[in-house]
């Protein structure tokens, strides 16, 4: 496909998003970076300014089929319809196959449950996966079953205007304040490349987390409610450590102590997930029950 520009346009990625509405903006940016979209027969950049007379050449590659197997694994389904499925992901379940986890993942289970009917407009990778949860985090996750849902949800999660993500964590120590908004940049740790860290402005990406202490234990542990306004890798884990309150039993950002309550899992749970339904336009909110490990910290039965 070729498109000739007849008026001034600010940015290539914005123009493509207005013309190729079946693809998310992030996917279009990937196609530009991979050289599938050219300007005047030359590789371009997503933020490149377009001028009258420029010729855009677009080649959309065929989706790459993954060598994934469908597996009959237990799923805790909170909601399902023709467009999407919302699940309460179990602690310990990996979301998608990768090195070291070729099967037994949420994607393998969904391929069996949905009989292979998952969105695949991003070509490679992770059929239907709109966002992710760490292996050791439990709770709400939404998966797209149609391309329409995939595109809508990807846009919503990227823009953060109509989505709600609320997590609950048990921290090994109380944070510096009872409630606060943490606004930092998060990027790769300068020494340990397996970790993320708060980094200086100008590097990494902006990350915003609101938190509120809901319940304190005599041993110093706390139940903390966290509301995400961005979605950086390990964001809550990094931010709570940053304010002096690492999550209990966090193998990467915390420290073990014999004085802490006996639990063998990362104490982080994605409690609520909200978004605009791609088909109905209705604002929906889903809630995953607390795992049994959280019961000692719940201040009242209504939170269970």
Short mmCIF file of C-alpha atoms in Angstrom, two decimals:
data_model
loop_
_atom_site.label_atom_id
_atom_site.label_comp_id
_atom_site.label_asym_id
_atom_site.label_seq_id
_atom_site.Cartn_x
_atom_site.Cartn_y
_atom_site.Cartn_z
CA UNK A 1 0.00 0.00 0.00
CA UNK A 2 1.22 3.50 -0.83
CA UNK A 3 -0.12 6.83 0.42
CA UNK A 4 0.97 10.22 -0.90
CA UNK A 5 0.83 13.08 1.59
CA UNK A 6 -0.98 16.17 0.32
CA UNK A 7 -1.00 18.29 3.48
CA UNK A 8 1.36 18.96 6.38
CA UNK A 9 1.23 16.36 9.18
CA UNK A 10 2.94 16.61 12.54
CA UNK A 11 4.03 13.01 13.03
CA UNK A 12 4.17 9.78 11.06
CA UNK A 13 2.76 7.61 13.88
CA UNK A 14 -0.22 9.93 14.40
CA UNK A 15 -0.99 9.93 10.67
CA UNK A 16 -0.78 6.14 10.48
CA UNK A 17 -3.07 5.75 13.50
CA UNK A 18 -5.69 7.91 11.78
CA UNK A 19 -5.54 5.88 8.56
CA UNK A 20 -4.86 2.31 9.74
CA UNK A 21 -7.47 1.99 12.45
CA UNK A 22 -7.27 -1.80 12.66
CA UNK A 23 -3.82 -1.54 14.24
CA UNK A 24 -2.83 -0.12 17.62
CA UNK A 25 -0.45 2.84 17.75
CA UNK A 26 2.21 0.75 19.48
CA UNK A 27 1.98 -1.89 16.73
CA UNK A 28 2.34 0.78 14.03
CA UNK A 29 5.39 2.17 15.80
CA UNK A 30 6.90 -1.32 15.80
CA UNK A 31 6.24 -1.68 12.07
CA UNK A 32 7.99 1.63 11.41
CA UNK A 33 11.01 0.63 13.51
CA UNK A 34 11.19 -2.76 11.80
CA UNK A 35 11.28 -1.13 8.34
CA UNK A 36 7.86 -2.30 7.16
CA UNK A 37 6.72 1.31 6.75
CA UNK A 38 8.93 3.59 4.63
CA UNK A 39 8.84 7.28 3.80
CA UNK A 40 10.16 8.11 0.32
CA UNK A 41 11.61 4.56 0.14
CA UNK A 42 13.74 5.16 3.23
CA UNK A 43 13.43 3.92 6.79
CA UNK A 44 11.66 6.40 9.01
CA UNK A 45 11.07 7.15 12.67
CA UNK A 46 7.63 7.11 14.34
CA UNK A 47 7.88 10.78 15.32
CA UNK A 48 9.11 11.91 11.90
CA UNK A 49 7.38 14.99 10.48
CA UNK A 50 5.50 14.45 7.22
CA UNK A 51 5.52 17.00 4.41
CA UNK A 52 3.36 17.43 1.30
CA UNK A 53 4.62 15.14 -1.46
CA UNK A 54 6.03 12.49 0.88
CA UNK A 55 5.23 8.92 -0.22
CA UNK A 56 4.51 6.35 2.49
CA UNK A 57 4.96 2.68 1.57
CA UNK A 58 3.27 0.21 3.91
CA UNK A 59 3.78 -3.54 4.06
CA UNK A 60 1.94 -5.36 6.83
CA UNK A 61 3.66 -8.72 7.45
CA UNK A 62 1.57 -11.83 7.86
CA UNK A 63 1.13 -12.92 11.48
CA UNK A 64 3.77 -15.40 12.61
CA UNK A 65 2.25 -18.59 13.90
CA UNK A 66 3.47 -19.58 17.33
CA UNK A 67 4.35 -23.12 18.21
CA UNK A 68 2.08 -23.14 21.20
CA UNK A 69 0.19 -26.08 22.60
CA UNK A 70 -3.26 -25.90 24.14
CA UNK A 71 -3.31 -27.31 27.67
CA UNK A 72 -6.27 -28.13 29.88
CA UNK A 73 -5.23 -26.16 32.96
CA UNK A 74 -7.50 -24.77 35.69
CA UNK A 75 -8.68 -21.17 35.21
CA UNK A 76 -10.56 -18.92 37.64
CA UNK A 77 -12.84 -16.99 35.25
CA UNK A 78 -14.41 -13.79 36.56
CA UNK A 79 -16.17 -12.84 33.30
CA UNK A 80 -16.30 -14.05 29.70
CA UNK A 81 -18.10 -12.89 26.56
CA UNK A 82 -17.50 -12.96 22.82
CA UNK A 83 -14.82 -10.26 22.94
CA UNK A 84 -12.81 -10.84 26.09
CA UNK A 85 -12.18 -12.91 29.16
CA UNK A 86 -11.25 -11.64 32.63
CA UNK A 87 -9.48 -14.01 34.98
CA UNK A 88 -8.19 -14.23 38.51
CA UNK A 89 -4.66 -15.37 37.72
CA UNK A 90 -3.19 -17.76 40.23
CA UNK A 91 0.03 -17.01 42.05
CA UNK A 92 2.85 -18.92 40.38
CA UNK A 93 1.33 -19.03 36.87
CA UNK A 94 3.39 -17.44 34.09
CA UNK A 95 1.30 -15.37 31.67
CA UNK A 96 2.95 -16.33 28.38
CA UNK A 97 5.61 -18.82 27.21
CA UNK A 98 9.22 -17.69 27.24
CA UNK A 99 12.66 -19.10 27.82
CA UNK A 100 12.44 -21.40 30.82
CA UNK A 101 8.63 -21.54 30.67
CA UNK A 102 7.70 -23.17 27.34
CA UNK A 103 4.29 -24.37 28.56
CA UNK A 104 2.00 -24.48 31.56
CA UNK A 105 1.27 -20.78 31.10
CA UNK A 106 -1.92 -18.76 31.04
CA UNK A 107 -1.70 -18.57 27.24
CA UNK A 108 -1.52 -22.36 26.97
CA UNK A 109 -4.59 -22.67 29.20
CA UNK A 110 -6.50 -20.03 27.25
CA UNK A 111 -5.74 -21.67 23.90
CA UNK A 112 -7.47 -24.79 25.24
CA UNK A 113 -10.36 -22.97 26.91
CA UNK A 114 -11.05 -20.66 23.94
CA UNK A 115 -10.32 -23.35 21.35
CA UNK A 116 -7.61 -21.16 19.82
CA UNK A 117 -9.91 -18.14 19.41
CA UNK A 118 -7.68 -15.38 20.74
CA UNK A 119 -6.80 -12.04 19.17
CA UNK A 120 -3.61 -11.97 17.13
CA UNK A 121 -3.33 -8.56 15.49
CA UNK A 122 0.13 -7.99 16.91
CA UNK A 123 1.52 -10.71 14.78
CA UNK A 124 4.09 -12.49 16.95
CA UNK A 125 3.97 -13.01 20.25
CA UNK A 126 1.34 -13.29 22.89
CA UNK A 127 -2.10 -14.04 21.51
CA UNK A 128 -4.75 -12.01 23.29
CA UNK A 129 -2.43 -10.65 25.97
CA UNK A 130 -3.21 -6.98 26.58
CA UNK A 131 -1.23 -6.50 29.79
CA UNK A 132 0.65 -8.82 32.11
CA UNK A 133 1.10 -9.80 35.71
CA UNK A 134 4.33 -11.13 37.15
CA UNK A 135 4.46 -14.87 37.76
CA UNK A 136 4.26 -14.37 41.51
CA UNK A 137 1.44 -11.79 41.41
CA UNK A 138 -2.16 -13.00 41.58
CA UNK A 139 -5.37 -11.31 40.53
CA UNK A 140 -7.27 -9.62 37.70
CA UNK A 141 -6.06 -9.85 34.12
CA UNK A 142 -8.02 -9.29 30.89
CA UNK A 143 -7.37 -11.16 27.64
CA UNK A 144 -8.76 -10.19 24.22
CA UNK A 145 -10.57 -12.81 22.16
CA UNK A 146 -11.15 -10.60 19.11
CA UNK A 147 -8.99 -8.15 17.19
CA UNK A 148 -11.55 -5.42 17.94
CA UNK A 149 -11.13 -5.98 21.67
CA UNK A 150 -7.34 -6.21 21.36
CA UNK A 151 -7.02 -2.86 19.62
CA UNK A 152 -9.41 -1.09 22.00
CA UNK A 153 -7.84 -2.49 25.16
CA UNK A 154 -4.28 -1.84 24.02
CA UNK A 155 -5.20 1.78 23.35
CA UNK A 156 -6.96 2.13 26.70
CA UNK A 157 -4.07 0.68 28.66
CA UNK A 158 -1.58 2.84 26.77
CA UNK A 159 -3.52 6.06 27.33
CA UNK A 160 -4.66 5.22 30.89
CA UNK A 161 -7.70 7.48 30.63
CA UNK A 162 -10.46 4.92 31.10
CA UNK A 163 -8.70 2.14 32.99
CA UNK A 164 -8.52 1.30 36.69
CA UNK A 165 -5.83 -0.87 38.27
CA UNK A 166 -5.90 -1.35 42.03
CA UNK A 167 -3.52 -3.70 43.82
CA UNK A 168 -3.14 -4.73 47.44
CA UNK A 169 0.25 -5.51 48.93
CA UNK A 170 1.51 -6.67 52.29
CA UNK A 171 4.75 -4.85 53.07
CA UNK A 172 7.53 -6.00 55.36
CA UNK A 173 7.72 -2.54 56.95
CA UNK A 174 5.44 0.52 56.98
CA UNK A 175 6.04 3.12 54.24
CA UNK A 176 7.31 6.60 55.05
CA UNK A 177 3.80 8.11 55.03
CA UNK A 178 0.30 6.76 55.65
CA UNK A 179 -0.66 7.75 52.11
CA UNK A 180 1.11 9.46 49.25
CA UNK A 181 1.58 9.64 45.49
CA UNK A 182 4.93 8.34 44.26
CA UNK A 183 6.08 9.98 41.01
CA UNK A 184 9.50 8.86 39.77
CA UNK A 185 11.20 7.51 36.67
CA UNK A 186 11.76 3.76 36.52
CA UNK A 187 14.40 2.05 34.39
CA UNK A 188 16.88 -0.83 34.46
CA UNK A 189 19.04 -1.03 37.56
CA UNK A 190 22.49 0.31 36.63
CA UNK A 191 24.29 -2.72 38.13
CA UNK A 192 21.80 -5.59 38.41
CA UNK A 193 20.18 -5.76 34.98
CA UNK A 194 17.59 -8.26 36.24
CA UNK A 195 16.05 -5.55 38.39
CA UNK A 196 14.24 -2.29 37.77
CA UNK A 197 15.01 0.79 39.86
CA UNK A 198 14.11 4.41 40.45
CA UNK A 199 16.42 6.36 38.13
CA UNK A 200 17.31 10.00 37.55
CA UNK A 201 14.94 12.22 35.54
CA UNK A 202 15.82 12.08 31.87
CA UNK A 203 16.29 8.31 31.92
CA UNK A 204 13.81 5.48 32.24
CA UNK A 205 10.08 6.17 32.02
CA UNK A 206 7.72 8.15 34.24
CA UNK A 207 5.85 6.04 36.80
CA UNK A 208 3.05 7.10 39.16
CA UNK A 209 1.63 5.04 42.04
CA UNK A 210 -0.81 6.23 44.72
CA UNK A 211 -0.73 4.25 47.96
CA UNK A 212 -2.64 4.13 51.23
CA UNK A 213 -1.93 2.10 54.38
CA UNK A 214 -5.11 0.25 55.34
CA UNK A 215 -4.01 -1.96 58.23
CA UNK A 216 -0.93 -2.34 60.43
CA UNK A 217 0.24 -5.44 62.28
CA UNK A 218 2.15 -5.35 65.54
CA UNK A 219 5.14 -6.95 63.80
CA UNK A 220 5.47 -3.93 61.48
CA UNK A 221 3.88 -5.48 58.39
CA UNK A 222 1.14 -3.50 56.65
CA UNK A 223 -1.69 -3.95 54.18
CA UNK A 224 -1.24 -1.27 51.52
CA UNK A 225 -3.64 -0.31 48.73
CA UNK A 226 -1.92 0.80 45.50
CA UNK A 227 -3.52 2.54 42.54
CA UNK A 228 -1.54 2.51 39.29
CA UNK A 229 -1.55 5.46 36.89
CA UNK A 230 1.20 4.01 34.68
CA UNK A 231 2.25 0.46 33.90
CA UNK A 232 6.01 0.03 34.24
CA UNK A 233 7.68 -3.32 34.82
CA UNK A 234 7.70 -4.15 38.57
CA UNK A 235 6.31 -0.66 39.26
CA UNK A 236 4.63 -1.32 42.61
CA UNK A 237 7.50 -3.47 43.84
CA UNK A 238 10.05 -0.78 42.98
CA UNK A 239 7.98 2.10 44.32
CA UNK A 240 7.17 0.48 47.66
CA UNK A 241 10.83 -0.39 48.15
CA UNK A 242 11.64 3.24 47.30
CA UNK A 243 9.48 4.47 50.21
CA UNK A 244 11.03 2.00 52.63
CA UNK A 245 8.30 -0.67 52.47
CA UNK A 246 9.38 -3.65 50.32
CA UNK A 247 6.66 -6.19 49.63
CA UNK A 248 6.68 -9.19 51.94
CA UNK A 249 8.44 -12.23 50.44
CA UNK A 250 9.62 -10.36 47.36
CA UNK A 251 12.57 -12.47 46.12
CA UNK A 252 13.98 -9.62 44.02
CA UNK A 253 13.36 -6.39 45.93
CA UNK A 254 12.87 -7.58 49.53
CA UNK A 255 14.83 -9.31 52.25
CA UNK A 256 13.76 -12.39 54.16
CA UNK A 257 13.49 -12.26 57.94
CA UNK A 258 12.60 -14.96 60.44
CA UNK A 259 10.56 -12.41 62.40
CA UNK A 260 8.09 -11.93 59.56
CA UNK A 261 4.88 -13.95 59.17
CA UNK A 262 5.26 -17.31 57.50
CA UNK A 263 4.23 -17.03 53.85
CA UNK A 264 5.96 -18.38 50.79
CA UNK A 265 4.58 -16.10 48.09
CA UNK A 266 4.99 -12.53 46.89
CA UNK A 267 2.26 -10.67 48.76
CA UNK A 268 0.90 -8.67 45.83
CA UNK A 269 -2.61 -9.10 44.43
CA UNK A 270 -4.32 -7.31 41.53
CA UNK A 271 -7.63 -6.71 43.28
CA UNK A 272 -9.60 -4.56 40.78
CA UNK A 273 -9.44 -3.98 37.04
CA UNK A 274 -11.65 -1.53 35.17
CA UNK A 275 -11.94 -0.42 31.55
CA UNK A 276 -14.43 0.49 28.85
CA UNK A 277 -15.87 -2.61 27.22
CA UNK A 278 -14.76 -2.61 23.55
CA UNK A 279 -18.14 -3.79 22.25
CA UNK A 280 -20.69 -2.08 24.49
CA UNK A 281 -18.86 1.12 25.46
CA UNK A 282 -19.90 0.44 29.06
CA UNK A 283 -17.46 1.11 31.91
CA UNK A 284 -16.88 -2.23 33.66
CA UNK A 285 -15.04 -3.09 36.87
CA UNK A 286 -13.96 -6.56 37.96
CA UNK A 287 -12.72 -7.72 41.35
CA UNK A 288 -10.64 -10.77 42.26
CA UNK A 289 -11.20 -12.25 45.74
CA UNK A 290 -8.25 -12.08 48.11
CA UNK A 291 -6.14 -15.24 48.30
CA UNK A 292 -6.17 -17.00 51.65
CA UNK A 293 -2.64 -15.76 52.42
CA UNK A 294 -3.99 -12.20 52.74
CA UNK A 295 -6.62 -13.01 55.37
CA UNK A 296 -4.48 -12.15 58.46
CA UNK A 297 -4.08 -8.57 57.19
CA UNK A 298 -7.67 -7.85 56.16
CA UNK A 299 -9.16 -5.35 58.63
CA UNK A 300 -12.76 -6.47 58.10
CA UNK A 301 -14.69 -9.26 56.32
CA UNK A 302 -15.97 -6.89 53.63
CA UNK A 303 -12.53 -6.88 52.02
CA UNK A 304 -12.39 -10.64 51.57
#
